[in-house]
PDB file of C-alpha atoms in Angstrom:
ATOM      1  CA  UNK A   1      15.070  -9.131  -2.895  1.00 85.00           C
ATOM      2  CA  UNK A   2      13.092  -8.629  -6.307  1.00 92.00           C
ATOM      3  CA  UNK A   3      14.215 -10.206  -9.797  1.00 93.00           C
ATOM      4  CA  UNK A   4      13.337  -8.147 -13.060  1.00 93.00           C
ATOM      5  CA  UNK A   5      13.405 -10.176 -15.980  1.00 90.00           C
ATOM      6  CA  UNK A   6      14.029  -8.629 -19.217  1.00 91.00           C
ATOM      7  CA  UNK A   7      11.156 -10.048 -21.726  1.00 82.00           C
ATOM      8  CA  UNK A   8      12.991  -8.301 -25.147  1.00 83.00           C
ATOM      9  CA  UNK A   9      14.704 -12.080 -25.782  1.00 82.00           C
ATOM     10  CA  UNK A  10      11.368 -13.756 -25.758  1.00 82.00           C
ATOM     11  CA  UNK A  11       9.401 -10.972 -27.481  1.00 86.00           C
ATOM     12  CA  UNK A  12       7.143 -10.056 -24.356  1.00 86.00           C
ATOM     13  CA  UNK A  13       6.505  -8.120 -21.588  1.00 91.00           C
ATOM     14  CA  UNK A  14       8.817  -7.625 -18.722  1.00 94.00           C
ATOM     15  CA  UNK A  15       8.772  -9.514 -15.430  1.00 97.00           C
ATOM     16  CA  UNK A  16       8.947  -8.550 -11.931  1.00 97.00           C
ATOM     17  CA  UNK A  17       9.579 -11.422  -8.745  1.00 97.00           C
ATOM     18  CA  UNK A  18       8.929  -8.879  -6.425  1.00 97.00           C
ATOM     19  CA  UNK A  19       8.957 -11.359  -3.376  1.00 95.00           C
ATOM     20  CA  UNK A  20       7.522  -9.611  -0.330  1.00 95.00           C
ATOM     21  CA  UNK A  21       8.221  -5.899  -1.938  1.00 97.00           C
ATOM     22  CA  UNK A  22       4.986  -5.697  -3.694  1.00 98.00           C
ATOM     23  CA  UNK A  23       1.728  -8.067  -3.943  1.00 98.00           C
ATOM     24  CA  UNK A  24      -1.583  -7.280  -6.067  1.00 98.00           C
ATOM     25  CA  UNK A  25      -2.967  -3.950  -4.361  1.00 98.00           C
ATOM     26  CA  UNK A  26      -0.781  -4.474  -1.543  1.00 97.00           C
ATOM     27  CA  UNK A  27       3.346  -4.386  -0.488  1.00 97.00           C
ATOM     28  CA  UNK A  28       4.793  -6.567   2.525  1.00 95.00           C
ATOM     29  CA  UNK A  29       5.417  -5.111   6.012  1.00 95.00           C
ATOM     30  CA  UNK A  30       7.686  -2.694   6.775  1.00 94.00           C
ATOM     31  CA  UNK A  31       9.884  -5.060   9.732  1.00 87.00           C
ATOM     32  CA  UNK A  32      13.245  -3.111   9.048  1.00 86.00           C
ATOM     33  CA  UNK A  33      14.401  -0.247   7.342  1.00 91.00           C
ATOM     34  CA  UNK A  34      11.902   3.047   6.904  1.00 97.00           C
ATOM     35  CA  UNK A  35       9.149   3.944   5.457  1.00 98.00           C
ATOM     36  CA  UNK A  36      11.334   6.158   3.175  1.00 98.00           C
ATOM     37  CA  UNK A  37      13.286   3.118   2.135  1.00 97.00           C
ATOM     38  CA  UNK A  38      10.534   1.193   1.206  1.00 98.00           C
ATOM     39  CA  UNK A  39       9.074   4.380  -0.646  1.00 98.00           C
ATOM     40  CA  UNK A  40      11.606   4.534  -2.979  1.00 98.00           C
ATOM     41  CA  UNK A  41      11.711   0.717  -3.412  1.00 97.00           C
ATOM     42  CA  UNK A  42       8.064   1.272  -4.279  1.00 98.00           C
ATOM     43  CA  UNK A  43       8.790   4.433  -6.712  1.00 98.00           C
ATOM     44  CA  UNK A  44      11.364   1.721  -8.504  1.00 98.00           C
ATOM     45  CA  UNK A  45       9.024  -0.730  -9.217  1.00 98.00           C
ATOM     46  CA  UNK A  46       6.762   1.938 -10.373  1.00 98.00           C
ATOM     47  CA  UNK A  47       8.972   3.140 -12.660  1.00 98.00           C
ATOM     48  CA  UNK A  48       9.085  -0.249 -14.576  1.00 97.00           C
ATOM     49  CA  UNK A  49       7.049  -0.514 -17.892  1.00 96.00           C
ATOM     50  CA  UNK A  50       3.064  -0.055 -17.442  1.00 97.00           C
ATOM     51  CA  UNK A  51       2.733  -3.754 -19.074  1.00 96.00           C
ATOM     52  CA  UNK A  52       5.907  -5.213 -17.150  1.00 97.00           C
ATOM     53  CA  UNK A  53       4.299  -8.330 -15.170  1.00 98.00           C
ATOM     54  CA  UNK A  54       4.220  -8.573 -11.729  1.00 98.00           C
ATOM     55  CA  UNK A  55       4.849 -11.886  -9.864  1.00 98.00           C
ATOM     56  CA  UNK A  56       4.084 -11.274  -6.486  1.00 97.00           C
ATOM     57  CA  UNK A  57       5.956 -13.530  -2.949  1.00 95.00           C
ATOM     58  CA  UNK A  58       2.469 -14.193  -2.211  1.00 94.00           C
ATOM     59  CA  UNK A  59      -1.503 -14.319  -3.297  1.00 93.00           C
ATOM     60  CA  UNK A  60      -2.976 -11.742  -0.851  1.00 95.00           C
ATOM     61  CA  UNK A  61      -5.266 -10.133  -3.646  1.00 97.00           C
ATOM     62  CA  UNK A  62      -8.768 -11.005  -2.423  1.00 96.00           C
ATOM     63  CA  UNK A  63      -7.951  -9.299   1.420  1.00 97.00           C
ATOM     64  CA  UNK A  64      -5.168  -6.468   0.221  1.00 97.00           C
ATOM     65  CA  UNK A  65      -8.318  -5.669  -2.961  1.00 98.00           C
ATOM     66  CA  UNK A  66     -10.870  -5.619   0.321  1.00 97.00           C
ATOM     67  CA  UNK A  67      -8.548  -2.629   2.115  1.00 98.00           C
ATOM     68  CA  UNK A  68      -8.000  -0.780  -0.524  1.00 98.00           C
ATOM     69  CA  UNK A  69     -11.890  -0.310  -1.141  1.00 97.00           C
ATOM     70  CA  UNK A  70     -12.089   0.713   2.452  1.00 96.00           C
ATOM     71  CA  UNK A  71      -9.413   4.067   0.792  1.00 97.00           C
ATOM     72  CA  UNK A  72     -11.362   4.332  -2.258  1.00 97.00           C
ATOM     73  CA  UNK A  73     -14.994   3.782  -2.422  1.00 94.00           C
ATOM     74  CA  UNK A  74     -14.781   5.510  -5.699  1.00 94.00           C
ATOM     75  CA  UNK A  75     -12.815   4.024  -7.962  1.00 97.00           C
ATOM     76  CA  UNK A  76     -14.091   1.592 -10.597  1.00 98.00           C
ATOM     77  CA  UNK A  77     -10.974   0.419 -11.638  1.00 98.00           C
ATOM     78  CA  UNK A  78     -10.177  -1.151  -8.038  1.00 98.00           C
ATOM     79  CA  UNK A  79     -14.058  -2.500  -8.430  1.00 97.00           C
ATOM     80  CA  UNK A  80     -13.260  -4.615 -11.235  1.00 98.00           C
ATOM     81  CA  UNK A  81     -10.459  -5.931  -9.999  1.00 98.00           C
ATOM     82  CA  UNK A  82     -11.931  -7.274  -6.836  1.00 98.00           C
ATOM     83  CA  UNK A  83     -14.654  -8.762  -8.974  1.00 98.00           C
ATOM     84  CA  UNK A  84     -12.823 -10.944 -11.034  1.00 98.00           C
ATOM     85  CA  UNK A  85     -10.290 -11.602  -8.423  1.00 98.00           C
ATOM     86  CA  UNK A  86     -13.331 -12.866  -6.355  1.00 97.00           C
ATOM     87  CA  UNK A  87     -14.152 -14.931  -9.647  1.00 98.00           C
ATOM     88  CA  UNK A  88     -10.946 -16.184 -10.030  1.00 97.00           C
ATOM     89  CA  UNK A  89     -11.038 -17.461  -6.486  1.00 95.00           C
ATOM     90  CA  UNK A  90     -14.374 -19.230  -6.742  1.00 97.00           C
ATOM     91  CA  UNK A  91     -13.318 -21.099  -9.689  1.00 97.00           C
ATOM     92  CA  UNK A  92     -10.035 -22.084  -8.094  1.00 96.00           C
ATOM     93  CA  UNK A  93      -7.583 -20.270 -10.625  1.00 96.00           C
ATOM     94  CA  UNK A  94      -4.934 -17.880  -9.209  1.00 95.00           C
ATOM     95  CA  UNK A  95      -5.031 -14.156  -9.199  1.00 96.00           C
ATOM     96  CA  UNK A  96      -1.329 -13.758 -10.918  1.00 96.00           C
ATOM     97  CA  UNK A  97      -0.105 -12.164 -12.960  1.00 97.00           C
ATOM     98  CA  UNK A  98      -0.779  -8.170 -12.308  1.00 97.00           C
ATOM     99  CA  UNK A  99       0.640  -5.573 -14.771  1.00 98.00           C
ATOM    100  CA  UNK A 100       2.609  -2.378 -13.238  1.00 98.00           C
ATOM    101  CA  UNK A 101       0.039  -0.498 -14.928  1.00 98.00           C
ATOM    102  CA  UNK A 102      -3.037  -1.962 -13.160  1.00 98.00           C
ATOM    103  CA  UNK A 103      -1.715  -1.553  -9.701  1.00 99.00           C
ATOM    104  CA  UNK A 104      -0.899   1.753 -10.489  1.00 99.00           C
ATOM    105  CA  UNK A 105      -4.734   2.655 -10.862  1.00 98.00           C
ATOM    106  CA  UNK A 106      -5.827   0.314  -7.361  1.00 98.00           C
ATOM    107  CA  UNK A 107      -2.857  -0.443  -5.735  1.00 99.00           C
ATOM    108  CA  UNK A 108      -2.853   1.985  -2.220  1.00 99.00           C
ATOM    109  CA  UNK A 109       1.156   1.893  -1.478  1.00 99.00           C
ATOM    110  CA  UNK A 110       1.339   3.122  -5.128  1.00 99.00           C
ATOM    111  CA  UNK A 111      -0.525   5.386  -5.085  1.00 98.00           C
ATOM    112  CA  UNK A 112       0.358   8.139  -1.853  1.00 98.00           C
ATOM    113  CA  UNK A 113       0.773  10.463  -4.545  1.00 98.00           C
ATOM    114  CA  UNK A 114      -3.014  10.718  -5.088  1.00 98.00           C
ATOM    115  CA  UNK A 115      -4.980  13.147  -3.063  1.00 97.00           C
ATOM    116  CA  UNK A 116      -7.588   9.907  -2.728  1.00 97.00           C
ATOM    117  CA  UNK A 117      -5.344   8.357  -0.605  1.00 98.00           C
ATOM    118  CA  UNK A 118      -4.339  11.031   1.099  1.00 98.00           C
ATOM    119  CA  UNK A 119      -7.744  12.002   2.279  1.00 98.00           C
ATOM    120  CA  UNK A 120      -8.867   8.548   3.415  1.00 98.00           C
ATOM    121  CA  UNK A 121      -6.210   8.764   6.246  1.00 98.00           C
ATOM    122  CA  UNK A 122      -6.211  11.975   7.099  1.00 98.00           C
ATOM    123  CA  UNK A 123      -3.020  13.037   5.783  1.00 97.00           C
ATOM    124  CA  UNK A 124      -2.533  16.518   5.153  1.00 97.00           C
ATOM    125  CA  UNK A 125       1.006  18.140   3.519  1.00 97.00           C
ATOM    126  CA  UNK A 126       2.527  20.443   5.860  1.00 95.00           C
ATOM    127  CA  UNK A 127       4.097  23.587   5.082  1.00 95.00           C
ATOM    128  CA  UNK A 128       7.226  23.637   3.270  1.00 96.00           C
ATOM    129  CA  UNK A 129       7.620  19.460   4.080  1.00 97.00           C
ATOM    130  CA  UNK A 130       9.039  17.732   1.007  1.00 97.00           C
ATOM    131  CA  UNK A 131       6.824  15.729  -0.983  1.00 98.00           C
ATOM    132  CA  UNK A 132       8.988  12.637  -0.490  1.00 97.00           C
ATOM    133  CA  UNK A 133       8.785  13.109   2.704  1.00 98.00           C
ATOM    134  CA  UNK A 134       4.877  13.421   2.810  1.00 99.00           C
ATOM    135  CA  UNK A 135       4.490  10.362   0.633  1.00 99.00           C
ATOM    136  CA  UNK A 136       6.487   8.030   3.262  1.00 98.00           C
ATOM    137  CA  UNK A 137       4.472   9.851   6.022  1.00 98.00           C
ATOM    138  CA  UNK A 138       1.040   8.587   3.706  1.00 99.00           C
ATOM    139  CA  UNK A 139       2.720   5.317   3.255  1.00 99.00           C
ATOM    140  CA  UNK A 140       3.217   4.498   6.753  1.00 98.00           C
ATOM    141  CA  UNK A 141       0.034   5.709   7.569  1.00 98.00           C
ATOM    142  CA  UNK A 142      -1.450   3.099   5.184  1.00 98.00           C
ATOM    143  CA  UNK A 143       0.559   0.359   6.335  1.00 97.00           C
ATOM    144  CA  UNK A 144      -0.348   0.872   9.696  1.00 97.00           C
ATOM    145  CA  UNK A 145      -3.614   0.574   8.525  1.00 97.00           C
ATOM    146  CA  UNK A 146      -3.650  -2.523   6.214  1.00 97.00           C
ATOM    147  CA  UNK A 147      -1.365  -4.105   9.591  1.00 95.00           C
ATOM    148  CA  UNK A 148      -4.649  -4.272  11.729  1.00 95.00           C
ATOM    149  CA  UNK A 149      -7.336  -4.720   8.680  1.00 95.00           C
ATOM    150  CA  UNK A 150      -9.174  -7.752   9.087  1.00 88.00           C
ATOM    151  CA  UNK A 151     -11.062  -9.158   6.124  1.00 77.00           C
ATOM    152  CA  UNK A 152     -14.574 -10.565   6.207  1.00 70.00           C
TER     153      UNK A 152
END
């Protein structure tokens, strides 16, 4: 269950509790349902403002910031992140809030859309599959992935 709370009364940003749907660069387990299902759970909370807060269930943003470097060596934006994240940790502060908009540029599971991702498992489109379709095949693919990752 996520909460989204509506920041117009307070003149701010929007808010989302996302619980175990979504954490900074990473999303919870898939345990029931599909990978489909939690696509489109995914595409939800990526449809929320760019500067709508996120509030993850739990402070995994140090290890989940580790795998996704492991999918994209590349990409300066995810860089940063882990570097202040690691500074955040060494001077005891927490890692929270994200924006939408940040874990759009770093965050993997938001991100099957991008041939980067893509490519660092493998994962080809097959003729006339639907792109939906491909992007829960990508997801589960990274999931599996980020289920077995073990951080240094």
């Amino acid at each position: 269950m996520v909460y989204v709370l509506d920041g117009k009364p307070f003149e701010g940003p929007a808010s989302l509790f996302s619980g175990d749907l979504l954490f900074l660069s990473g999303c919870g387990r898939i345990f029931e349902g599909t990978p489909e299902t939690m696509l489109a759970s995914l595409d939800t909370a990526a449809d929320l403002a760019e500067d709508t807060l996120l509030w993850p269930g739990h402070e995994y943003a140090s290890e989940c910031l580790m795998f996704a470097r492991l999918l994209e060596l590349e990409n300066p934006v995810l860089e940063q992140k882990l570097q202040w994240v690691n500074q955040q940790r060494v001077e005891k502060r927490s890692t929270c809030p994200s924006t939408i908009g940040e874990e759009k540029q770093y965050n993997p599971f938001l991100r099957t859309h991008c041939p980067e991702v893509q490519e660092a498992v493998g994962m080809k489109r097959q003729r006339d599959e639907d792109w939906d379709t491909f992007r829960a095949r990508v997801l589960k693919e990274v999931r599996l992935r980020k289920d077995v990752f073990k951080a240094n």
